Structures are given as C-alpha cells and as structure tokens.
Amino acid sequence: MAPFAYSSPIEAVWHYLHRLICGAVLLFLIAPILVIIPLSFNSVPFFTYPMPGLSLRWYEEFFLTSRWQGALYNSIFIAVLVTLLSTVLGTLAALGLSRPNFPWRTAVMSLLISPMIVPVVIKAVAVYFFYADIGLLNSYTGLILAHTTMATPYVVIAVTATLIGFDHSLTRAAAGLGAPPITIFFKVTLPLIVPGMISGSLFAFLTSFDEVVIALFIAGAEVRTLPRVMFSGIREQISPTITAAATVLILFSVVMLTSTELLRRRSQRLRGIRDT
Amino acid sequence: MAIMAVQSASNLDGMLLRIKLQRVERRRKLRAFTLVLPLLLLNLIAFVSPIGRMMFNAIHDDTLLTLMPRTTAALSAWDGKDLPSESAYAALAEDLKQAWAQKTSGVIGTRINYELPGASGEVASSARQASTLSAAPYKAALIEISPLWGQRGVWSLLKRGHSAYTAYYLLRSVDYQYGPDSRIVASPPEYAVFRDVFLRTLGISVGVTAATLLLGFPVAYLLARLPLMTSNMLMIMVVLPFWTSGLVRTTAWVILLQEHGLINDMLMALHIISQPAALIYNRIGTVITMTYIQLPFTLLPIYSVMKTISPSYIRAARSLGAGPFYAFWKVYFPQSLPGIAAGCLLTFIVCLGYYLTPALVGGPRDQMVASFVAYYTNEELNWGMASALGAILLAATLLLYYVYNKLVGVDQLKLG
C-alpha cells in the first residue's frame, strides 16, 4: 500500500519507517532458521561465516554413527506409534463430541484439550511420579503413552474443525437409503474429515518427534530420542552435527507446513467454503 | 365413552412415542459417549490422575507417620512447651531401633533434614547407636548420643508428623516455614529463595510478553493491510518458525549468541564492540530467545483480529478530519484490543512454564519456576517441594487459562 497522495511528509516518513521495522522483525523471525542451515555444510567444526569449505561430514555423522542413528530410529518409531494411536483416539472422540446434544460437551472438551494447556514440566513431573510407581520408567510404552496424551488434543481440534458445519442430514440420507453405519462412516463421513485427520496426525507426529522435556524425565539410556541427544549435545559440547540434525528437523517442519496448508485448502474446497 | 376411549388410546400412543423417542435419544447419547470414552479414559488414567497425585503430594507426606509410628503417637499428648517426657524418648528409641533394623533411618533423616538442615547425619548416627541401647532411661542417653534430641524443634516436627498432611512444602514455596514451636515464621534468608524465583518468572514473562507485543504489533498491522498474495508470502516467515521445533530454535540462538558466534563476530566486524559481549548464559540471551520463540504466538491472534477490521473505518475517520495518528489511536487500535489481549495472555501463560530455553541459554540466575520443579525432581529428589512448586505453577496457569477462555475461548486456539 503506497502512501496516499494526500498524505503529509511526516506520514510518508512514518510509512517507510513502519515498513523498515516490519522488515527487521521479519528478518529476526526467519534469519536464525536460515543461518543454521548453511552451517551444517561447513567443512570445519566452527559456527562462523565465511565457511572455508563445504562438506557433508556432519550429515555423515548424523546418519551413520550409532549415537545419532539409534536416536533417530527411536524417535521415528515412537512418533509413528504415537501418531497412529492419537489419530484413532482423537478422531473417535471428535466424532462423538460433534454429535448433536452430546452431554457435558464443554467440560469433556476442556478435559481432552487440557494436556495442551498444562506446562510441559508439570506433565513431565506428574508422569515421572506415576511411572515410578507402576514401573514404566525407561520404557518405550511409557514414553509412547505420555506422548499420546500430549498429541491427542491436536487431533481432536483439527478433526473437530472439519466437522464444524458438518451436515448431519448427509449421514441420515445415507442411513435412509439403507447403508449400514460402517458404510456410512467410510463412504460419507471419512472422506469429509480426512483432511482434518491428516493435519491433526501431522501435528501429533511433530509433537512426539520434537518433544524433549518428558523424554528427559522418564526415558533412560535405552530410549534415547533425537531431541534428547540434541539437548545433551547442546549442554555438553556443541558439535556441528547438531546443525545437521536441526536442518533435518527444519526440513521436516517445512514439509509438514506445506502439506497441512494444502490439506486445509482441499478441505475448504470440499466443504464448499471459499478461501477468503 | 367411546370418545374417551379414543382419547386415552391416542394419549397412550403419544406416551409410547415419547418413551420411544426418549429411548432413541438416550441410545444416541450413549453411542456418542462411547466414541469419546477411550480417549477420556486414557486422559483420566495417564494425565489427570498423575497430575492430581502430584498436587496431592504437595500436601501429603506420611514419612514420619509410617516410619516413626510410636514416637508420633506418643507426642500427641505433648504440650510442646518443654522437652517431652521419658515415654516419648522410649518410643523414639524403639522407632530408631526399628529404623536401623529396616534400614529406613536414611529416609527419616532426609525428611527431618528438609526442615532442620544438618539433621540427617545426626539421625543416622542416632539410629546406629540407639540400636545398642537396651534399658531406660532413654532421655539422657539419647541426648548424650546427639544434642539434636535435646532441641524442641525436632520434637515439634515429629509431633506434626502425626498427621499425614503437611503444609510445609507449600509454605516453603512462598518462603515460610515452621518455627521450633510449630508457629509459621519466615524462612531464614539463606533458604528464602522462592519468592525471588516467582518474581523472576513473572518479570521475565512480562518482559517477553511486552517485547513480543512491541515487535509483533507493527508486523500484524502491516500483514493485515497488505494485499492477500503479499501478506501470504510474508506470513510464511512468521509461520515457519512457529512450526519449527522449540529445541531447534533454541539451538539456533545458542549458536548465534555464543562468545565467538555470529552476532559477536558481526558486531566486532562492524566495530560496534571491540571484545565479544556476554550474550548467552545470562538474562539477555534468555529474553532474546524466549521473545523469538513467543513472537508468533502473540502476533497471530493480533493478525487474525486485525484481519476483521474494515479499512473503511480509518478512511471515514480521516475524511471527517482526524489526523492519521488520531484516527489510528481512536478508531483502529481499540478494535484490535481483543487480539492484543488474546495474544499477550497466551504468550504470558506459556512463558510462565518455560523450562527448556532458560536451561539452555540462561545462567543460574535466570532459571524460572519450572526449572526448580525439575531440579527438585531430578537432583534433590525432594518430591514434596517439586510438587508444591508445580502445584502453584499449575494453579496460576489454569487460572489464567480460565480468564483466557472467558475472553477468547479455548476452541479458538489455532493450530498455525
């Protein structure tokens, strides 16, 4: 928006100053992420520019040494199971909640969303005490369970969002035409909520894949996840392999962001909402 | 007669229909509830009940009651004025003998040590020596073994131990404790650290919230008024960091802020400073990194509210003769207030619970409440303190979320 023809000089100066401030803030937002990526190709173990040469040695270390590789496998394994569990549980819950006149809807919804609200340290400590009692410390099961409770709110929210304005006469029409409930679900409901399910499950995956605090509290030596290895890497001596790991994670986020955006558009198109 | 019969028949039909409808309705509700049930159960078992137990741990401690049953029982008649009678000492000797035999003197010592620092060694050695005591009088013998048993403080502590509930941990969290006569007194200055920690947490959170508002408001204003294509392009620069893991973003700042990191290099190359500035492991680094992480949280709600403000209001104000700043301040700004409130409140709430970032880019003087919860859980193994601090943090968070919910609605929490 150019300054109006009738604007005073002060206004024009202010206009460009505003642009300048915005440019600086946007740079502040994006630069740290962009700066870290080239550093992961540095041939020497320093974190400064100019870089003396390019190399893939940090990626080699990230993908080929057992310390990082094991952590990556663990993280993916845990995140995949968490995604499956939380998508199924979250979708079912969202379907139930969006049925007309569900009893105590607000209360149940707040309860299901609460894991998103409680500070992560509180969750970690509470789960730590709980697992110490029932012997789930240092186990895959424990970590998967804890991550699943953290990830389900995202699925519930995402699927509920696609069910807003859901036309229940569609399912009634299908039922009236003689379709059994299972067929109705797979042929009518599912195609409409799939975008929400996928974006919710991507969020669930990311939640588990990035989670470090709970892993620090309850996962022992065998269940080392990628963020945990990164955390101790930053704390002890920071090696450039961390920049390679960070780059991989950033790439992950970009892919996720793009896919959810595409899905959101598809979902809006399917439900006949014009993108405004 | 005939008419009445028809009427009652139709009444009956109506009643039957109503009952049938009710039944169908109930079955529907039940089916909807069944769908929610698995997740509800998981949440109740693996999330709500552990947190409830943690809250309970903050006020519940039966260490002394279970491990020193005779002493705590014997003290129920004690008036707390002088040292207790010989019978209490005899009970103590019995309890110490049992503790020595069952190797629980360490646990008892740790518990007493929380309130009487330095007592844990005394308890352990008393237990060892008490195991050789065989006959009365125990009072003189025990005071001989350790002067600890000649102090009123330990006895009133043991008397309080008769109840499985204690306010000690919550009191300590706000820098109070029990005096030797069980009255509540301020903690001695060397232990009174928590009020400082809470104030620091509040201070950092307020500072970071203000910084994100200051940086985020102009950008939200610009993005809301640019043509859609351009603003969508620029929006990527806001949303991408929002989607990147907090750990990665913190890592980026660890690398940038280091002594020989990029920022120091740049500032030195520009001759702004001659020696590397201390940017990391202090308050500056913590606030910069937290502001960076929270900026999208504040910006996005402001943006979505500004999106709904029609530009024609400003134009109307201008055409009626308002100056540009007056028009902005009197017309635009008040309409953006709901977004500002939502964004700032959300950032403030999230800031209160920060753990990771202060741990990685802060120094010892920048650790917030959450770090102390972690410290008491993992290092000190004082679960009562961890629970009490956690309970206070959780209560504050939930209270603020209640306000947020009244103001904005939790359903409005956006995914990105």
Short mmCIF file of N, CA, C and O in Angstrom, two decimals, chain A residues 127-146 217-220 223, chain B residues 45-46:
data_model
loop_
_atom_site.label_atom_id
_atom_site.label_comp_id
_atom_site.label_asym_id
_atom_site.label_seq_id
_atom_site.Cartn_x
_atom_site.Cartn_y
_atom_site.Cartn_z
N VAL A 127 3.99 -37.36 35.38
CA VAL A 127 4.13 -38.67 34.73
C VAL A 127 5.32 -39.43 35.34
O VAL A 127 5.27 -40.64 35.51
N TYR A 128 6.35 -38.69 35.72
CA TYR A 128 7.52 -39.32 36.34
C TYR A 128 7.13 -40.01 37.64
O TYR A 128 7.48 -41.17 37.88
N PHE A 129 6.40 -39.30 38.50
CA PHE A 129 5.94 -39.91 39.76
C PHE A 129 5.07 -41.12 39.48
O PHE A 129 5.22 -42.18 40.11
N PHE A 130 4.16 -40.96 38.52
CA PHE A 130 3.21 -42.02 38.18
C PHE A 130 3.96 -43.26 37.68
O PHE A 130 3.73 -44.38 38.15
N TYR A 131 4.90 -43.05 36.76
CA TYR A 131 5.64 -44.19 36.19
C TYR A 131 6.57 -44.82 37.21
O TYR A 131 6.83 -46.02 37.16
N ALA A 132 7.10 -44.00 38.13
CA ALA A 132 7.97 -44.56 39.17
C ALA A 132 7.17 -45.58 39.99
O ALA A 132 7.71 -46.59 40.42
N ASP A 133 5.88 -45.30 40.18
CA ASP A 133 5.02 -46.21 40.93
C ASP A 133 4.73 -47.49 40.17
O ASP A 133 4.79 -48.57 40.75
N ILE A 134 4.38 -47.36 38.89
CA ILE A 134 3.92 -48.54 38.17
C ILE A 134 5.01 -49.16 37.32
O ILE A 134 4.76 -50.08 36.55
N GLY A 135 6.25 -48.66 37.45
CA GLY A 135 7.38 -49.29 36.77
C GLY A 135 7.41 -49.10 35.27
O GLY A 135 7.79 -49.99 34.53
N LEU A 136 7.00 -47.93 34.81
CA LEU A 136 7.06 -47.68 33.36
C LEU A 136 8.21 -46.73 32.99
O LEU A 136 8.31 -46.33 31.84
N LEU A 137 9.06 -46.37 33.97
CA LEU A 137 10.20 -45.52 33.63
C LEU A 137 11.12 -46.26 32.67
O LEU A 137 11.21 -47.49 32.71
N ASN A 138 11.82 -45.50 31.81
CA ASN A 138 12.76 -46.08 30.85
C ASN A 138 12.14 -47.11 29.93
O ASN A 138 12.77 -48.09 29.57
N SER A 139 10.88 -46.92 29.56
CA SER A 139 10.29 -47.90 28.65
C SER A 139 9.69 -47.18 27.44
O SER A 139 9.29 -46.01 27.54
N TYR A 140 9.65 -47.90 26.33
CA TYR A 140 9.01 -47.35 25.14
C TYR A 140 7.53 -47.11 25.43
O TYR A 140 6.98 -46.07 25.06
N THR A 141 6.89 -48.10 26.07
CA THR A 141 5.46 -47.97 26.36
C THR A 141 5.17 -46.68 27.10
O THR A 141 4.24 -45.95 26.75
N GLY A 142 5.98 -46.41 28.11
CA GLY A 142 5.76 -45.21 28.92
C GLY A 142 5.84 -43.95 28.10
O GLY A 142 4.97 -43.08 28.17
N LEU A 143 6.90 -43.86 27.31
CA LEU A 143 7.09 -42.64 26.51
C LEU A 143 5.97 -42.49 25.48
O LEU A 143 5.46 -41.39 25.26
N ILE A 144 5.60 -43.61 24.84
CA ILE A 144 4.54 -43.55 23.83
C ILE A 144 3.23 -43.10 24.46
O ILE A 144 2.53 -42.23 23.94
N LEU A 145 2.93 -43.65 25.62
CA LEU A 145 1.70 -43.28 26.33
C LEU A 145 1.70 -41.79 26.67
O LEU A 145 0.72 -41.08 26.43
N ALA A 146 2.82 -41.33 27.21
CA ALA A 146 2.90 -39.91 27.62
C ALA A 146 2.78 -39.00 26.40
O ALA A 146 2.07 -38.00 26.44
N PHE A 217 12.85 -36.57 31.41
CA PHE A 217 12.45 -37.02 32.74
C PHE A 217 12.28 -38.53 32.81
O PHE A 217 12.72 -39.15 33.77
N ILE A 218 11.61 -39.13 31.81
CA ILE A 218 11.18 -40.51 32.01
C ILE A 218 11.91 -41.53 31.15
O ILE A 218 11.76 -42.72 31.39
N ALA A 219 12.67 -41.10 30.13
CA ALA A 219 13.31 -42.08 29.27
C ALA A 219 14.76 -42.30 29.71
O ALA A 219 15.48 -41.35 29.95
N GLY A 220 15.15 -43.53 29.85
CA GLY A 220 16.50 -43.84 30.30
C GLY A 220 17.46 -43.94 29.14
O GLY A 220 17.25 -43.39 28.06
N VAL A 223 16.11 -45.64 25.77
CA VAL A 223 15.08 -44.95 24.99
C VAL A 223 15.55 -43.52 24.70
O VAL A 223 14.93 -42.56 25.09
N ILE B 45 -6.54 -41.62 33.10
CA ILE B 45 -5.56 -42.50 33.74
C ILE B 45 -4.14 -41.94 33.60
O ILE B 45 -3.39 -41.88 34.57
N ALA B 46 -3.78 -41.53 32.39
CA ALA B 46 -2.37 -41.20 32.14
C ALA B 46 -2.07 -39.72 32.25
O ALA B 46 -0.93 -39.30 32.11
#
